[in-house]
Amino acid sequence: MSQGEAGEGKDEIKPTLSPYEEAMEALSSLITKRSRADKSNKGDKYELLFDYIKILELEEPIKQMKIIHVAGTKGKGSTCAFTESILRNCGFHTGLFTSPHLIDVRERFRLDGTDICEEKFLAYFWWCFDRFKERATDEVPMPTYFRFLALLAFKIFAAEQVDVAILEVGLGGKYDATNVVENPVVCGIASLGYDHMEILGNTLGQIAGEKAGIFKRGVPAFTVPQPDEAMLVLEEKASELDVHLEVAAPLDASVLSGLHLGLEGEHQYINAGLAIALCSTWLQRTGHVEINYLKEMTHLPEQFVKGLATAALQGRAQIVPDQLIESESLGDLVFYLDGAHSPESMDVCAKWFSLAIKGDYKQHNSYESNHGHNELGPSHDSVEISHHEASKKSSTQFLLFNCMSVRDPELLLPRLVRACASHGVHFQKALFVPNVSVYYKVGTSASTADTQVDLSWQLTLQRIWENLVRGEKGNDVKNTDHTYEEVTDDSEKGAQSCENSKVFPSLPVAINWLRDTVRKNRSGHSQVLVTGSLHLVGDVLRLVKNINLSVIPAPVDPQLSCSWSEVGD
């Protein structure tokens, strides 16, 4: 009897899920269906977090934890990565909680610089999930997505008895799930700018006030040079809580003895300086050193230098050749990934991309090449593309873009275009796509391959782009619109084309169009900047690295499915 005959008249048999997929299904059930910009989300019953901590019996373990807590608009993830790497290289057992994840939710929980293994993740996940399920009531319901993940991080770090837990704020600070910490060792505020304004406020002062919500009475704090409006609020909040607030100086590259930071970009010297201040203070306050490295910036211990040189963070200034095209022709299609999503970070991203495609950012003089080993872990792409080989071919730049609808593309796209243009870089076409992860699922059952997706937002992005580029071209910007012959076969199916841009119904279709375009023009070298959303960056990483989507959970797109306290994009 055939399988079809055997199934006639019966309910469709669901595929058997792996233990990890079952956990992702359970995690998906915690995602709320309202927009993060919903005005009723403010605070989102913040006090429930303390009930959840009691349920997990984490009150005392969190008090005992030696925590470094970091907030900010941009750079907080990089600062946390530098901080963790420094302290790990100082010999400490580290725990790092960051958000969002790009490929696998386990990226959010790093032990000693490595994503938590699946076995441990599942054990801790179900211990927490089942405990909440057993005790859920109308008054204390199941925690929402990000809150559950933050609570899970506390459980993991407590059970694993880490020496130091580095916590990156998901969003804001005051009402963030990580802010249940009442006595961190030291706090940090990375660079502030305009982002999440639908939640945090319309002025830098209001945004700074939310970020300063992580300050705790008497606990020292550091920040980086900030706009005056933001700095005044940070100083005011610090004074109210008797917080000694210092501005950490950017790292002087000369103290790295010719090595490069593990994270690319000039702005990383600001984040590295903040990380050094946090680590130095943590070491002093926990009784591990007497030397004040903040006053010794002409010299850093080898452990600090190694930590800075080997820090790794996916999706920030990351260069990844397309594996499919790479196997056919070296360097013909290369993706430059950066999760920038604020106006200020667009400037930084554009500068990095413009220099990187000209071969000015080469990964050399690294700690590993000088010391003969590599401890970067699986998430770091130490890819060096031969600039000599690439220079033999003409190069063409594409933009692959999406951003959340709560952000203002009228601010983001002009900043990107003008910053690139100032370096002589102009995009042949912009490609606008929806994220892969657009449904209320964390796992791969959220596939959108055969689903109609609303492209109205992407069409809005396209209209803004066309108006912008036509205006730029009116100012004598060189028109390179017809460098490539248009592709009219199935690779472009469903695309909506304009002179300078295309909207694709899905990311895989856009990637296939890029691959076909490259194959049709072997004399060219295509460089694709992927930016606007860390979630888009994660989607691209999975596709271009050819990761098996049947076993990897997709990240959640907060634009459609999470309340404001649930994500970190």
XYZ file of C-alpha atoms in Angstrom:
569
model
C 0.000 0.000 0.000
C 1.387 3.399 -0.897
C 1.932 6.076 1.705
C -0.753 8.205 0.011
C -3.322 5.400 0.166
C -2.488 4.665 3.782
C -3.103 8.299 4.676
C -6.454 8.652 2.906
C -9.238 9.731 5.232
C -6.836 10.353 8.088
C -5.413 13.512 9.583
C -2.145 14.569 8.065
C 0.731 13.023 9.964
C 3.024 15.695 11.320
C 6.762 15.141 10.915
C 8.570 13.954 14.005
C 10.337 16.827 15.714
C 13.804 16.532 17.202
C 14.165 17.418 20.897
C 15.650 20.766 19.878
C 12.790 21.504 17.470
C 10.318 20.688 20.249
C 12.025 23.265 22.436
C 11.795 25.835 19.637
C 8.077 25.114 19.256
C 7.628 25.711 22.973
C 9.655 28.924 22.798
C 7.534 30.095 19.853
C 4.435 29.805 22.030
C 5.771 32.650 24.187
C 5.860 35.178 21.348
C 3.163 37.810 21.643
C 1.116 38.780 18.603
C 1.083 42.509 19.100
C 3.406 45.109 17.625
C 6.318 46.227 19.733
C 5.203 49.805 19.098
C 1.874 49.137 20.834
C 1.539 52.030 23.284
C 0.236 49.649 25.947
C 3.640 47.944 26.025
C 5.327 50.580 28.194
C 6.741 48.663 31.151
C 4.693 45.632 30.174
C 4.028 44.664 33.828
C 7.719 44.853 34.678
C 7.061 43.771 38.267
C 6.152 40.281 37.023
C 9.844 39.627 36.491
C 10.390 39.409 40.222
C 7.611 36.815 40.491
C 9.346 34.810 37.765
C 12.656 34.983 39.615
C 10.975 33.580 42.736
C 9.441 30.746 40.720
C 12.897 29.780 39.451
C 14.431 30.272 42.926
C 16.987 32.658 41.477
C 16.766 35.485 44.003
C 19.910 34.581 45.934
C 21.942 33.288 42.955
C 21.403 36.603 41.098
C 22.471 38.554 44.193
C 25.666 36.499 44.347
C 26.449 36.897 40.638
C 29.295 39.283 39.741
C 27.597 41.103 36.872
C 28.637 43.661 34.274
C 25.543 45.339 32.800
C 25.707 47.259 29.491
C 23.076 49.405 27.742
C 23.282 51.778 24.774
C 21.899 52.515 21.325
C 24.849 51.245 19.335
C 28.003 49.431 20.312
C 26.661 47.658 23.387
C 26.972 44.231 21.765
C 30.531 44.947 20.656
C 31.403 46.314 24.092
C 30.074 43.134 25.697
C 32.032 40.967 23.258
C 35.281 42.818 24.044
C 34.548 42.662 27.798
C 33.865 38.930 27.781
C 36.948 38.204 25.686
C 39.229 40.238 27.966
C 38.021 38.597 31.175
C 38.077 35.118 29.622
C 41.684 35.691 28.617
C 42.368 36.809 32.182
C 41.398 33.270 33.210
C 37.814 33.768 34.376
C 34.847 31.489 33.695
C 32.585 33.812 31.701
C 28.918 33.962 30.826
C 27.654 36.333 28.119
C 24.005 37.083 27.334
C 23.351 39.073 24.147
C 20.518 39.685 21.717
C 19.249 39.145 19.156
C 20.575 35.858 17.806
C 21.346 35.666 14.113
C 21.129 31.967 13.312
C 20.567 29.893 16.444
C 18.977 31.000 19.709
C 21.874 29.377 21.593
C 24.078 32.252 20.381
C 22.492 34.366 23.117
C 24.061 32.233 25.840
C 27.846 31.986 25.649
C 29.963 30.134 28.181
C 33.688 30.842 27.983
C 33.251 32.369 24.543
C 31.281 29.483 23.013
C 27.548 29.087 22.393
C 25.986 26.831 25.015
C 25.876 23.235 23.795
C 22.546 21.773 22.762
C 22.474 19.231 25.592
C 22.876 21.838 28.317
C 20.526 24.255 26.593
C 17.732 21.682 26.460
C 18.211 20.678 30.094
C 18.019 24.254 31.370
C 15.296 25.239 28.897
C 12.860 22.540 29.956
C 13.632 22.964 33.644
C 12.577 26.622 33.385
C 9.730 26.152 30.895
C 8.086 23.302 32.815
C 8.392 25.160 36.103
C 6.665 28.213 34.646
C 3.997 26.040 33.020
C 3.180 24.306 36.299
C 2.824 27.570 38.197
C 1.234 29.823 35.544
C -1.894 31.703 36.651
C -4.007 34.557 35.296
C -2.086 36.935 37.573
C 1.353 35.475 36.751
C 1.093 34.055 33.221
C 3.868 32.449 31.216
C 6.690 34.960 30.616
C 6.942 36.428 27.144
C 9.679 35.516 24.675
C 12.578 37.799 25.612
C 11.795 37.691 29.306
C 11.939 33.930 29.246
C 15.316 34.031 27.480
C 16.732 36.541 29.990
C 15.513 34.428 32.906
C 16.966 31.349 31.218
C 20.317 33.161 31.015
C 20.270 33.790 34.761
C 19.482 30.119 35.368
C 22.295 28.975 33.073
C 24.894 31.316 34.560
C 23.890 30.434 38.121
C 23.964 26.691 37.487
C 27.252 26.909 35.585
C 28.711 29.021 38.403
C 30.324 31.586 36.123
C 32.844 33.982 37.666
C 31.409 36.898 35.729
C 28.143 37.414 33.843
C 28.119 40.074 31.129
C 24.569 41.160 30.291
C 23.607 43.166 27.219
C 20.360 45.091 27.618
C 17.791 44.009 25.050
C 16.035 47.363 24.656
C 16.125 50.557 26.684
C 17.249 49.777 30.190
C 14.765 50.773 32.864
C 12.156 48.148 31.965
C 14.427 45.616 30.283
C 14.276 42.058 31.571
C 17.998 42.125 32.386
C 17.413 45.034 34.773
C 16.233 42.786 37.582
C 19.880 42.862 38.668
C 19.944 44.960 41.828
C 23.676 45.058 42.539
C 25.927 44.719 39.491
C 29.656 45.226 39.926
C 29.814 47.913 37.244
C 27.536 49.360 34.530
C 28.265 50.717 31.069
C 26.385 52.951 28.633
C 27.589 52.681 25.033
C 26.974 55.347 22.380
C 23.490 56.854 22.391
C 21.455 57.885 19.375
C 17.975 57.911 17.901
C 16.516 54.418 17.848
C 13.418 52.679 19.230
C 11.879 56.145 19.493
C 8.387 54.633 19.456
C 9.238 53.275 22.900
C 12.084 55.280 24.417
C 11.152 58.838 23.468
C 11.707 61.402 20.742
C 14.712 63.213 22.205
C 18.215 62.101 23.122
C 17.472 63.200 26.665
C 14.467 60.898 26.940
C 16.405 58.014 25.392
C 19.335 58.601 27.766
C 16.926 58.571 30.705
C 15.673 55.115 29.740
C 19.210 53.789 29.265
C 20.301 55.247 32.611
C 17.617 53.082 34.183
C 20.308 50.412 34.680
C 22.221 52.663 37.118
C 22.155 51.333 40.674
C 22.852 53.315 43.819
C 26.561 53.472 44.579
C 27.561 51.226 41.655
C 30.224 52.819 39.411
C 29.315 53.394 35.782
C 31.139 54.297 32.588
C 30.019 55.777 29.338
C 31.644 57.010 26.137
C 31.690 60.546 24.715
C 28.029 61.441 24.167
C 26.062 64.343 22.668
C 25.587 67.082 25.280
C 21.839 66.501 25.613
C 22.364 62.820 26.424
C 25.366 63.372 28.694
C 23.496 65.911 30.830
C 20.739 63.380 31.527
C 23.208 60.585 32.296
C 25.036 62.855 34.742
C 21.775 63.924 36.369
C 20.590 60.314 36.824
C 24.016 59.305 38.161
C 23.989 62.141 40.685
C 20.535 61.143 41.956
C 21.791 57.617 42.718
C 25.267 58.524 44.000
C 26.750 56.789 40.964
C 30.331 57.670 40.084
C 30.040 58.150 36.319
C 33.185 58.409 34.200
C 33.701 58.850 30.472
C 35.970 56.099 29.155
C 38.494 57.346 26.618
C 38.617 55.566 23.247
C 41.414 53.025 23.012
C 44.680 54.275 21.571
C 45.614 51.800 18.833
C 49.296 52.104 19.758
C 48.800 50.035 22.921
C 47.870 47.007 20.789
C 51.501 46.556 19.695
C 50.628 46.502 16.011
C 47.702 44.105 16.360
C 44.166 44.812 15.171
C 40.953 44.729 17.178
C 38.981 41.543 16.607
C 35.999 43.653 15.512
C 36.493 45.872 12.461
C 35.797 49.575 12.189
C 37.221 52.746 13.668
C 34.221 53.079 15.985
C 35.310 49.882 17.733
C 38.104 51.796 19.482
C 35.365 53.634 21.380
C 33.723 50.345 22.386
C 37.094 48.821 23.279
C 37.899 51.768 25.552
C 34.592 51.250 27.375
C 35.274 47.515 27.688
C 38.714 48.176 29.215
C 37.150 50.499 31.795
C 34.487 47.923 32.686
C 37.002 45.077 32.987
C 39.492 47.127 34.999
C 36.794 48.226 37.438
C 35.356 44.714 37.693
C 38.803 43.320 38.503
C 39.383 45.971 41.174
C 35.958 45.690 42.799
C 36.110 41.893 42.937
C 39.563 41.968 44.544
C 41.580 40.543 41.692
C 44.013 43.366 40.889
C 45.485 46.426 42.517
C 46.711 48.118 39.327
C 44.318 50.646 37.844
C 44.555 50.033 34.114
C 42.427 53.101 33.498
C 45.376 55.226 34.557
C 47.864 53.062 32.662
C 46.514 53.449 29.154
C 50.018 53.616 27.701
C 50.299 49.913 28.481
C 47.845 47.036 28.629
C 48.460 43.552 30.038
C 48.883 40.838 27.435
C 45.556 39.282 28.492
C 43.755 42.540 27.678
C 45.477 42.842 24.302
C 44.711 39.230 23.445
C 41.089 39.667 24.495
C 40.674 42.750 22.324
C 42.389 41.122 19.338
C 40.373 37.904 19.466
C 36.905 39.262 20.267
C 34.268 38.028 17.823
C 30.685 39.036 17.068
C 28.635 37.872 14.115
C 26.803 40.340 11.948
C 28.934 43.364 12.702
C 31.360 44.384 9.950
C 31.494 40.770 8.773
C 32.694 39.723 5.321
C 31.360 36.437 3.924
C 31.926 35.136 0.383
C 28.920 33.317 -1.039
C 29.736 29.633 -0.695
C 27.869 28.571 -3.834
C 29.493 31.134 -6.132
C 32.815 30.852 -4.275
C 33.044 27.200 -5.310
C 32.693 28.307 -8.940
C 34.836 31.429 -8.993
C 36.827 32.991 -6.154
C 35.442 36.242 -4.782
C 32.830 36.880 -7.468
C 30.015 37.394 -4.946
C 30.861 38.681 -1.503
C 28.456 39.808 1.224
C 29.423 42.604 3.607
C 27.163 42.264 6.619
C 26.487 44.863 9.267
C 23.376 45.054 11.413
C 23.322 48.861 11.520
C 19.798 50.183 12.050
C 20.094 53.747 13.358
C 21.030 56.926 11.459
C 24.384 57.212 13.243
C 25.280 53.582 12.670
C 24.467 54.005 8.965
C 27.361 56.470 8.755
C 29.713 54.013 10.444
C 28.509 51.109 8.321
C 28.938 53.082 5.094
C 32.482 54.083 5.967
C 33.440 50.511 6.860
C 31.922 49.109 3.652
C 33.519 51.764 1.482
C 36.969 51.032 2.890
C 36.475 47.274 3.002
C 35.586 46.905 -0.679
C 38.737 48.800 -1.593
C 40.850 46.309 0.322
C 41.728 48.718 3.107
C 40.370 46.368 5.760
C 42.488 43.239 5.597
C 42.476 40.746 8.429
C 46.179 40.532 9.092
C 48.469 41.099 12.055
C 45.907 39.307 14.202
C 46.835 37.823 17.556
C 46.520 34.331 16.099
C 48.834 34.947 13.146
C 51.474 36.282 15.521
C 51.045 33.539 18.112
C 50.206 30.544 15.960
C 46.755 29.606 17.210
C 43.114 30.503 16.877
C 40.585 30.707 19.686
C 37.925 32.743 17.993
C 35.303 30.021 17.979
C 32.886 29.027 15.248
C 31.044 32.330 14.917
C 34.024 34.332 13.678
C 34.754 34.636 9.977
C 38.498 35.145 9.638
C 38.018 35.397 5.868
C 40.627 37.240 3.888
C 39.609 37.904 0.318
C 42.566 38.378 -1.980
C 42.513 42.041 -2.930
C 44.983 41.247 -5.698
C 42.587 38.716 -7.222
C 39.567 40.978 -6.809
C 41.358 43.928 -8.399
C 41.663 42.016 -11.680
C 37.907 42.401 -12.174
C 35.613 45.376 -12.219
C 33.478 45.638 -9.122
C 29.819 46.518 -8.735
C 28.065 47.299 -5.473
C 24.560 46.225 -4.495
C 22.544 47.072 -1.403
C 20.395 44.388 0.234
C 18.170 46.124 2.748
C 15.250 45.778 5.104
C 14.367 47.568 8.316
C 11.548 47.465 10.807
C 8.544 49.656 10.062
C 8.990 51.413 13.423
C 12.201 52.918 12.034
C 12.347 55.835 9.629
C 13.909 54.900 6.285
C 13.757 58.592 5.327
C 16.555 59.012 7.884
C 18.426 55.742 7.365
C 18.738 55.492 3.581
C 19.930 59.067 2.876
C 22.630 58.745 5.555
C 23.833 55.506 3.990
C 23.818 56.807 0.408
C 25.578 60.064 1.207
C 28.214 58.472 3.433
C 29.020 55.930 0.711
C 29.050 58.626 -1.964
C 31.548 60.644 0.065
C 33.929 57.691 -0.388
C 33.162 57.366 -4.094
C 30.881 54.339 -3.691
C 27.538 54.175 -5.543
C 25.150 51.223 -5.590
C 24.101 49.851 -8.948
C 20.852 48.569 -7.461
C 19.164 48.316 -4.104
C 17.318 45.072 -3.351
C 14.505 45.194 -0.813
C 13.250 41.984 0.778
C 11.115 40.827 3.700
C 12.964 38.955 6.412
C 12.735 35.171 6.228
C 11.561 35.057 9.827
C 8.276 36.915 9.435
C 5.907 34.592 11.242
C 5.257 33.823 14.862
C 7.739 30.988 15.066
C 11.310 30.634 16.257
C 11.848 27.305 14.533
C 12.030 26.358 10.890
C 8.347 25.492 10.594
C 8.050 29.250 10.008
C 9.195 28.756 6.413
C 7.704 31.271 4.007
C 8.664 29.530 0.779
C 5.098 29.017 -0.423
C 3.378 31.798 1.497
C 2.137 35.121 0.190
C 4.025 37.863 2.014
C 2.846 41.457 2.315
C 5.437 43.544 0.459
C 3.837 46.943 1.071
C 6.648 48.009 3.421
C 9.346 46.928 0.965
C 7.579 48.859 -1.806
C 7.625 51.918 0.445
C 11.374 51.465 0.899
C 11.736 51.190 -2.868
C 9.860 54.457 -3.498
C 12.060 56.270 -0.979
C 15.168 54.831 -2.621
C 14.124 55.781 -6.148
C 13.400 59.380 -5.120
C 16.684 59.539 -3.249
C 18.868 58.126 -6.013
C 17.222 60.157 -8.759
C 17.906 63.254 -6.702
C 21.520 62.217 -6.255
C 21.920 61.470 -9.952
C 20.527 64.896 -10.699
C 23.583 66.169 -8.855
C 25.956 64.600 -11.380
C 26.163 61.209 -9.710
C 27.334 58.769 -12.343
C 24.540 56.588 -13.724
C 25.702 52.946 -13.748
C 22.232 51.473 -14.010
C 22.883 49.379 -17.118
C 26.202 47.757 -16.189
C 24.529 44.345 -16.139
C 22.089 42.799 -18.567
C 18.707 42.418 -16.903
C 17.786 38.881 -15.843
C 14.333 37.852 -17.025
C 14.212 34.142 -16.164
C 12.803 32.434 -13.067
C 15.432 33.991 -10.809
C 13.476 37.242 -11.035
C 10.038 35.724 -10.618
C 7.786 37.931 -8.528
C 10.244 40.844 -8.422
C 9.005 44.404 -8.852
C 11.645 46.427 -10.694
C 12.385 50.103 -10.977
C 15.322 51.854 -12.570
C 17.561 51.687 -9.498
C 15.997 48.978 -7.361
C 14.057 45.751 -7.070
C 11.613 44.367 -4.523
C 11.780 40.590 -4.189
C 9.053 38.442 -2.609
C 11.630 36.615 -0.497
C 15.282 36.690 0.447
C 16.128 33.365 -1.282
C 14.775 34.761 -4.567
C 16.955 37.862 -4.164
C 20.048 35.756 -3.418
C 19.378 33.587 -6.469
C 19.016 36.716 -8.622
C 22.400 37.942 -7.395
C 23.974 34.560 -8.154
C 22.505 34.443 -11.657
C 23.586 38.021 -12.295
C 27.150 37.128 -11.286
C 27.160 34.014 -13.470
C 26.068 36.067 -16.484
C 28.858 38.577 -15.963
C 32.027 36.665 -15.153
C 34.168 39.719 -15.744
C 32.599 41.433 -12.757
C 33.046 41.239 -9.006
C 29.824 41.833 -7.000
C 29.957 43.289 -3.506
C 26.698 43.271 -1.554
C 26.172 45.404 1.529
C 23.554 43.807 3.799
C 22.272 46.186 6.442
C 19.238 47.750 8.135
C 18.414 44.844 10.448
C 20.358 42.241 12.397
C 17.532 39.840 11.605
C 18.108 40.290 7.880
C 21.832 39.754 8.459
C 21.081 36.474 10.238
C 18.825 35.350 7.408
C 21.557 36.071 4.855
C 24.179 34.270 6.908
C 22.092 31.115 6.967
C 21.575 31.207 3.215
C 25.055 32.117 2.021
C 26.727 29.724 4.449
C 24.347 27.011 3.229
C 23.323 26.069 6.758
C 20.727 23.303 6.916
C 17.533 25.176 7.720
C 15.791 21.967 8.785
C 17.753 21.882 12.030
C 18.417 25.551 12.776
C 15.768 27.764 14.400
C 15.213 31.090 12.700
C 15.420 34.360 14.604
C 12.221 36.176 15.422
C 11.282 39.331 13.574
C 10.204 41.770 16.314
C 8.565 44.060 13.764
C 5.558 41.765 13.689
C 5.619 39.572 16.701
C 7.249 40.823 19.880
C 6.378 43.377 22.504
C 8.964 46.080 23.095
C 10.700 44.413 26.008
C 11.306 41.205 24.101
C 14.059 41.852 21.602
C 17.397 43.466 21.002
C 17.724 44.780 17.492
